[in-house]
CSV table of C-alpha atoms in Angstrom, one decimal:
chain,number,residue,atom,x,y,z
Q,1,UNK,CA,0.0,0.0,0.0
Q,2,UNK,CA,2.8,2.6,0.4
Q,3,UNK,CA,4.5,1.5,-2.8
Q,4,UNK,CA,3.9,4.2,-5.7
Q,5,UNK,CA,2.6,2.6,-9.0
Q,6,UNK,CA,2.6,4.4,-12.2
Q,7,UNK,CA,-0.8,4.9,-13.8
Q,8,UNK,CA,-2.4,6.2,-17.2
Q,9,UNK,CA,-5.1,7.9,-17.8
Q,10,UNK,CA,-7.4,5.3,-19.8
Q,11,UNK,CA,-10.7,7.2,-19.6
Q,12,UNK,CA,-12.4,10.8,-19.1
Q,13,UNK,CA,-15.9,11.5,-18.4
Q,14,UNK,CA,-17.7,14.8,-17.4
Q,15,UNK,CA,-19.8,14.7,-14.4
Q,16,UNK,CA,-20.3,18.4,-14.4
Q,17,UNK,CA,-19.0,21.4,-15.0
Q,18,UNK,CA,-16.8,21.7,-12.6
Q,19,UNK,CA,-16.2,17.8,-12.3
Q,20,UNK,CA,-15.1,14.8,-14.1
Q,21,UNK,CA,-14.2,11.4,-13.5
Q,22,UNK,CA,-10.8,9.6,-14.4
Q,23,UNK,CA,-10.1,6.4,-14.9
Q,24,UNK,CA,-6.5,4.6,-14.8
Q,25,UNK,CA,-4.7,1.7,-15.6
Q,26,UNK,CA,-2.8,1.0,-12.6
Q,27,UNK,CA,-0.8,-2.0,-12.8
Q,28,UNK,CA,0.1,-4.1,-9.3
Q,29,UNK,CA,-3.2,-2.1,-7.5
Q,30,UNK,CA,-5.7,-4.5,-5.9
Q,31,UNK,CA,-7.7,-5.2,-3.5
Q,32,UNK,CA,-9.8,-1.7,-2.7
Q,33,UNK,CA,-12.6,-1.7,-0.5
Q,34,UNK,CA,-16.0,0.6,-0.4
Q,35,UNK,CA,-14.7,3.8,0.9
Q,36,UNK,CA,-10.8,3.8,0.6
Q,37,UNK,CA,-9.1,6.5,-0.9
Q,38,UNK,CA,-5.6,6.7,-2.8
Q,39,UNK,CA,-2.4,9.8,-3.0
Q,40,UNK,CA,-2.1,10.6,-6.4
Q,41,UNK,CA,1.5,12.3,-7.1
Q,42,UNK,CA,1.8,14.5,-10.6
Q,43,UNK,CA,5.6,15.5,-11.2
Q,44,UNK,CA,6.0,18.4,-13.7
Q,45,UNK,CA,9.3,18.4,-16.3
Q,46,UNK,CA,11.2,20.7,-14.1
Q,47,UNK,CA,10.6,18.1,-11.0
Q,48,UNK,CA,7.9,19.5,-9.1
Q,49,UNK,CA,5.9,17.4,-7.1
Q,50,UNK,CA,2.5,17.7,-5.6
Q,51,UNK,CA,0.6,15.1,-4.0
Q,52,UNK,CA,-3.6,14.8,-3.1
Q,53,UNK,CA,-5.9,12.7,-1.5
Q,54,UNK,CA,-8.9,11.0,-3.5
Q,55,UNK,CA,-11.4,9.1,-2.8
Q,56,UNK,CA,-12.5,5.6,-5.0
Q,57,UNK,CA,-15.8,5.9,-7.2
Q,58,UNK,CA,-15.3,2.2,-7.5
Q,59,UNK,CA,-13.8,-1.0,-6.0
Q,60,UNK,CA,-13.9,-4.4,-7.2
Q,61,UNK,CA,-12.0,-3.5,-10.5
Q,62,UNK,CA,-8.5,-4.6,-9.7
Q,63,UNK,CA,-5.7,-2.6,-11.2
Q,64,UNK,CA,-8.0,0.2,-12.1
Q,65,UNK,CA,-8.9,3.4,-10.4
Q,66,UNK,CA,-11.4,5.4,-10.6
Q,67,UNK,CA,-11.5,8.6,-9.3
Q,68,UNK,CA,-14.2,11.9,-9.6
Q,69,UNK,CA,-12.4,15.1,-9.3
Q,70,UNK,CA,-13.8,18.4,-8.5
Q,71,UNK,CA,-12.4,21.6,-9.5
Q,72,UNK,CA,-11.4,23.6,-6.6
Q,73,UNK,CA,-10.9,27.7,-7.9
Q,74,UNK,CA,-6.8,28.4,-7.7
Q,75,UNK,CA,-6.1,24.5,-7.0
Q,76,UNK,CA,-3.1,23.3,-8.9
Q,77,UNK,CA,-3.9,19.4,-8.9
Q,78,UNK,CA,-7.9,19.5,-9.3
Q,79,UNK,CA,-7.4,22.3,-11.9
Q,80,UNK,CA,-5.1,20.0,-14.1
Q,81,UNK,CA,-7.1,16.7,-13.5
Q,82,UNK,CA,-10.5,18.5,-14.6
Q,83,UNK,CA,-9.6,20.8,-17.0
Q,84,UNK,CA,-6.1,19.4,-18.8
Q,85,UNK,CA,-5.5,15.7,-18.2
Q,86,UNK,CA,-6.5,13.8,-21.0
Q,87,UNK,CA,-5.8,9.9,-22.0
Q,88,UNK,CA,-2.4,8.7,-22.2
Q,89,UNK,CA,-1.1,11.0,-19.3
Q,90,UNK,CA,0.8,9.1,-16.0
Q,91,UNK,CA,0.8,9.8,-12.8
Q,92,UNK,CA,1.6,7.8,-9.5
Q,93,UNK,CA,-0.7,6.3,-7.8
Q,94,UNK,CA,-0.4,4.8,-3.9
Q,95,UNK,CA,-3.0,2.9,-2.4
Q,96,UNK,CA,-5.5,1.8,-1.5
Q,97,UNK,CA,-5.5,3.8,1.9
Q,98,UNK,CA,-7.6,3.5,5.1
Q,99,UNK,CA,-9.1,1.5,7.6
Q,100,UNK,CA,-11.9,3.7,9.2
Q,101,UNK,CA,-14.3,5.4,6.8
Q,102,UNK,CA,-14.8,1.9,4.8
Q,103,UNK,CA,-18.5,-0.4,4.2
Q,104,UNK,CA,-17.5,-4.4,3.7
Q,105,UNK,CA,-20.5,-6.2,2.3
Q,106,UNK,CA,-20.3,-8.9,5.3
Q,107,UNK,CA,-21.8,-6.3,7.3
Q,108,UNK,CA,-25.5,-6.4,6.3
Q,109,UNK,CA,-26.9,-4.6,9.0
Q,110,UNK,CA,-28.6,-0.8,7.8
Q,111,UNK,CA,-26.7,1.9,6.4
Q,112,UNK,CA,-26.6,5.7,5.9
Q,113,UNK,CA,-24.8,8.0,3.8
Q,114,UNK,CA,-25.0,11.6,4.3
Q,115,UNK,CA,-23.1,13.5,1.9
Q,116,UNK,CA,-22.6,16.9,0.8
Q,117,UNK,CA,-21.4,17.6,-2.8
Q,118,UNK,CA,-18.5,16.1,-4.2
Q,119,UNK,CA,-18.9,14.0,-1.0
Q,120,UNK,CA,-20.4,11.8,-2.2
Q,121,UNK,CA,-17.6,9.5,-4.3
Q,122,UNK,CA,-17.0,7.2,-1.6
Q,123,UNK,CA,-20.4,6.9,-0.5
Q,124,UNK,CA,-21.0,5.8,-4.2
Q,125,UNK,CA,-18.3,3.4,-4.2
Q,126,UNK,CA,-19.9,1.8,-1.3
Q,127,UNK,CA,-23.7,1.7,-3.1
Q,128,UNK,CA,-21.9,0.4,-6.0
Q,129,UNK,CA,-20.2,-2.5,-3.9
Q,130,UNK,CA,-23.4,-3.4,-2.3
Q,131,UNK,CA,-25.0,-3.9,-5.9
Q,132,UNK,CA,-22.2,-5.7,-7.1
Q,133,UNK,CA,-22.1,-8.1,-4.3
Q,134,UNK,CA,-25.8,-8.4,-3.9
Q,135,UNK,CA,-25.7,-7.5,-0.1
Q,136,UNK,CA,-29.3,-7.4,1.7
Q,137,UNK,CA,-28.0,-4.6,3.9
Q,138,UNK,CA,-30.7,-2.0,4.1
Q,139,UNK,CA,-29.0,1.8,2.6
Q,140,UNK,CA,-30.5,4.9,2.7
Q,141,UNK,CA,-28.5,7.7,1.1
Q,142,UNK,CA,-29.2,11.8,1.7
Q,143,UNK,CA,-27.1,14.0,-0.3
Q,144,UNK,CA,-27.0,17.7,0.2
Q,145,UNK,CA,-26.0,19.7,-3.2
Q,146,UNK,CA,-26.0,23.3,-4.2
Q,147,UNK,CA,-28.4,22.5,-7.3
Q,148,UNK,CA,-29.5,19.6,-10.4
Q,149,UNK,CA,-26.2,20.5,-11.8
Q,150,UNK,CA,-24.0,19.8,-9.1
Q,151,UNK,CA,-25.1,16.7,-8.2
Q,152,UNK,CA,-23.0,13.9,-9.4
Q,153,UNK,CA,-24.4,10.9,-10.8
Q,154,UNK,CA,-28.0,11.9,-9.7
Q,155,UNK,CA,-29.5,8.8,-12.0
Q,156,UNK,CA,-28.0,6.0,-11.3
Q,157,UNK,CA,-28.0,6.5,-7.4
Q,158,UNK,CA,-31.8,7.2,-6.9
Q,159,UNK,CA,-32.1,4.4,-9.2
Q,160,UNK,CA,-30.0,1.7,-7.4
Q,161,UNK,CA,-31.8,-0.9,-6.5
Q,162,UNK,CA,-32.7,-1.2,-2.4
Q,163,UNK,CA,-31.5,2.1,-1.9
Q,164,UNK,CA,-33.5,4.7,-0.8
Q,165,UNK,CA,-32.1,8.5,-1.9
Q,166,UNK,CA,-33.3,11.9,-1.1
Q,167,UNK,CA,-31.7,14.9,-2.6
Q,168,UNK,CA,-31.8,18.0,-0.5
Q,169,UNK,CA,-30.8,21.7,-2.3
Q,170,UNK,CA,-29.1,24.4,-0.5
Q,171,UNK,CA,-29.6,27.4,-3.4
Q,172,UNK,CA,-31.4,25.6,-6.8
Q,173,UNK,CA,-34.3,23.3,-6.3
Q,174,UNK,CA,-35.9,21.3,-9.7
Q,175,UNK,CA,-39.3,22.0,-10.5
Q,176,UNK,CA,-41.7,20.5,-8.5
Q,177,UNK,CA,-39.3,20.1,-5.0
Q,178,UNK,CA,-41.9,21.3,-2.3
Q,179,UNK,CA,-38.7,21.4,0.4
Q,180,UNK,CA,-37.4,25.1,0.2
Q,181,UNK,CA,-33.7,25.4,-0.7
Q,182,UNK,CA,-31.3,25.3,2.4
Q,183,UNK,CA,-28.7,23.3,4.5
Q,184,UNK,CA,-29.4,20.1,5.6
Q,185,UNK,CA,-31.4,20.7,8.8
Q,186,UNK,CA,-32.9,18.7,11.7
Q,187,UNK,CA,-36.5,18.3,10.0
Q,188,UNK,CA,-34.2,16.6,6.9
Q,189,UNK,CA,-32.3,14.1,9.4
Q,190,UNK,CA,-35.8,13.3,11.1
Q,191,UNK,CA,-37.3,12.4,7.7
Q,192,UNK,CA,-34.8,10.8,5.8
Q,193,UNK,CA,-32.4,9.3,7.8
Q,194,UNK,CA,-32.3,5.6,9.6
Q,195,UNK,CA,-33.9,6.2,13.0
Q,196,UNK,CA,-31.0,6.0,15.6
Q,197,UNK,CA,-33.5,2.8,17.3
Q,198,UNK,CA,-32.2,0.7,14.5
Q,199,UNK,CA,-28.9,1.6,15.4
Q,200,UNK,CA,-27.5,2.3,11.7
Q,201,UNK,CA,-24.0,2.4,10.6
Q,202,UNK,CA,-23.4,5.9,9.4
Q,203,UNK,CA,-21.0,7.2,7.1
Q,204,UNK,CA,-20.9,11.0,6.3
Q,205,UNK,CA,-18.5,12.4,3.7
Q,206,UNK,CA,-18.2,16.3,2.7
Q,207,UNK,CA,-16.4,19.5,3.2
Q,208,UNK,CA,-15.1,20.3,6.9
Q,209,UNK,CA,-18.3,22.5,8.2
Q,210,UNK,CA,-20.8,20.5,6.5
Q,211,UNK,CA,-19.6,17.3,8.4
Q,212,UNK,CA,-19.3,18.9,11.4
Q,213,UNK,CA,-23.1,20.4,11.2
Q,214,UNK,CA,-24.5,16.6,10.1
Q,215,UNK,CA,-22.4,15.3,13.3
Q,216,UNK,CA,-24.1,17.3,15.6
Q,217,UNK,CA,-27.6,17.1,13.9
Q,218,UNK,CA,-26.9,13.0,14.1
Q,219,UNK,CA,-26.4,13.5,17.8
Q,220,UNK,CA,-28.9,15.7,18.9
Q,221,UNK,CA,-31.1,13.0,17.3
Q,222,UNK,CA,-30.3,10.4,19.2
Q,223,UNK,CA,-27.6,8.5,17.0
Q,224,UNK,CA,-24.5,6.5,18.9
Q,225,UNK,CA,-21.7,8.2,18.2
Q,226,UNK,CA,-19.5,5.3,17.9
Q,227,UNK,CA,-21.8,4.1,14.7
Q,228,UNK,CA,-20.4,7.6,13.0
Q,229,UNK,CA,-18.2,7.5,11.0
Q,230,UNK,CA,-16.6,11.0,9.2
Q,231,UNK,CA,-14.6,12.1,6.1
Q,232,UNK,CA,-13.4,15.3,5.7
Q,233,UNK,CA,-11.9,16.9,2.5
Q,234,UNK,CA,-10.9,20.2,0.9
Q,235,UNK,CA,-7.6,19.1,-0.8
Q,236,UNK,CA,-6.5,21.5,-4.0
């Protein structure tokens, strides 16, 4: 896991306007489970090196990786991975990387993901892996995004099969959305989230304050704090 493997770039998709995913060929990488994240290290010709944290949109595929990359304004890795890298480029990949914020498909007790935005790729790795494995394991997933647009892979989650998903819009709201736009609030947990009696495993991914607000709101509702588990991010 802390040996570096070169990868290329194999496949590009746009997720939105701001995001795309990227998929590599990395030889000698294996073994990823739901949740796990890798270091990808870009070196520039005069040597530069510069090293971020991403999360896997998918396991199960050994010796690929697949990642979804946000652009973050002024960022010098997002910024290249979104907007310049194209197939054929390498990189280094090292991984796969932690223990904690990770779903195994033995576990078939009830679920929830809570994410907000682009926090959602490893809560999407682990729907994906409970599809793929067939797992009976109740899952409930509420994701918090700014609008439609932002929201990645809106179809295929709210269409996964034993998965129920609620999307909740902090500034744009589709047509016909009766809940007015606005953070994920208490009334949101109450309603969509596993009631803390069936004592749920819950995994909540996003940036820094938005974690911190769905903590509290999970504990003021009556949730065991050792069933949460948190992943921050706000790499560049």
């Amino acid at each position: 896991m802390n040996t570096w493997h070169v990868a290329q770039v194999v496949a590009v998709g746009r997720l939105t306007s701001t995001a795309r995913t990227l998929t590599l060929a990395v030889p000698g990488f294996a073994g990823a489970v739901a949740g796990q994240h890798v270091d990808l290290r870009l070196t520039a010709p005069d040597g530069y090196q510069a090293v971020r944290s991403y999360s896997l949109a998918r396991v199960g595929r050994d010796e690929v990786v697949e990642l979804a990359v946000d652009r973050v304004d002024g960022g010098e890795v997002s910024t290249y991975l979104v907007d310049v890298a194209e197939v054929g480029d390498r990189m280094e990949v090292r991984g796969p990387l932690g223990g904690f914020f990770v779903w195994h498909p033995d576990d078939v007790g009830p679920v929830q993901l809570v994410a907000g935005g682009s926090g959602v790729v490893p809560l999407a790795a682990m729907v994906r892996a409970r599809a793929t494995s067939g797992s009976p394991a109740p899952f409930r997933l509420l994701c918090s995004v700014r609008s439609p647009a932002d929201a990645f892979w809106a179809d295929e989650l709210s269409a996964s099969d034993g998965v129920a998903t609620t999307w909740v819009y902090t500034r744009e709201a589709p047509p016909g959305v009766i809940r007015p736009v606005g953070r994920l609030s208490a009334d949101d947990v109450a309603a969509h989230v596993i009631p803390p009696g069936e004592r749920p495993r819950v995994f909540v991914c996003g940036p820094t304050g938005f974690v911190e607000s769905v903590a509290e709101l999970l504990l003021d509702a009556g949730h065991d704090p050792a069933r949460i588990r948190t992943e921050r991010f706000g790499g560049t």
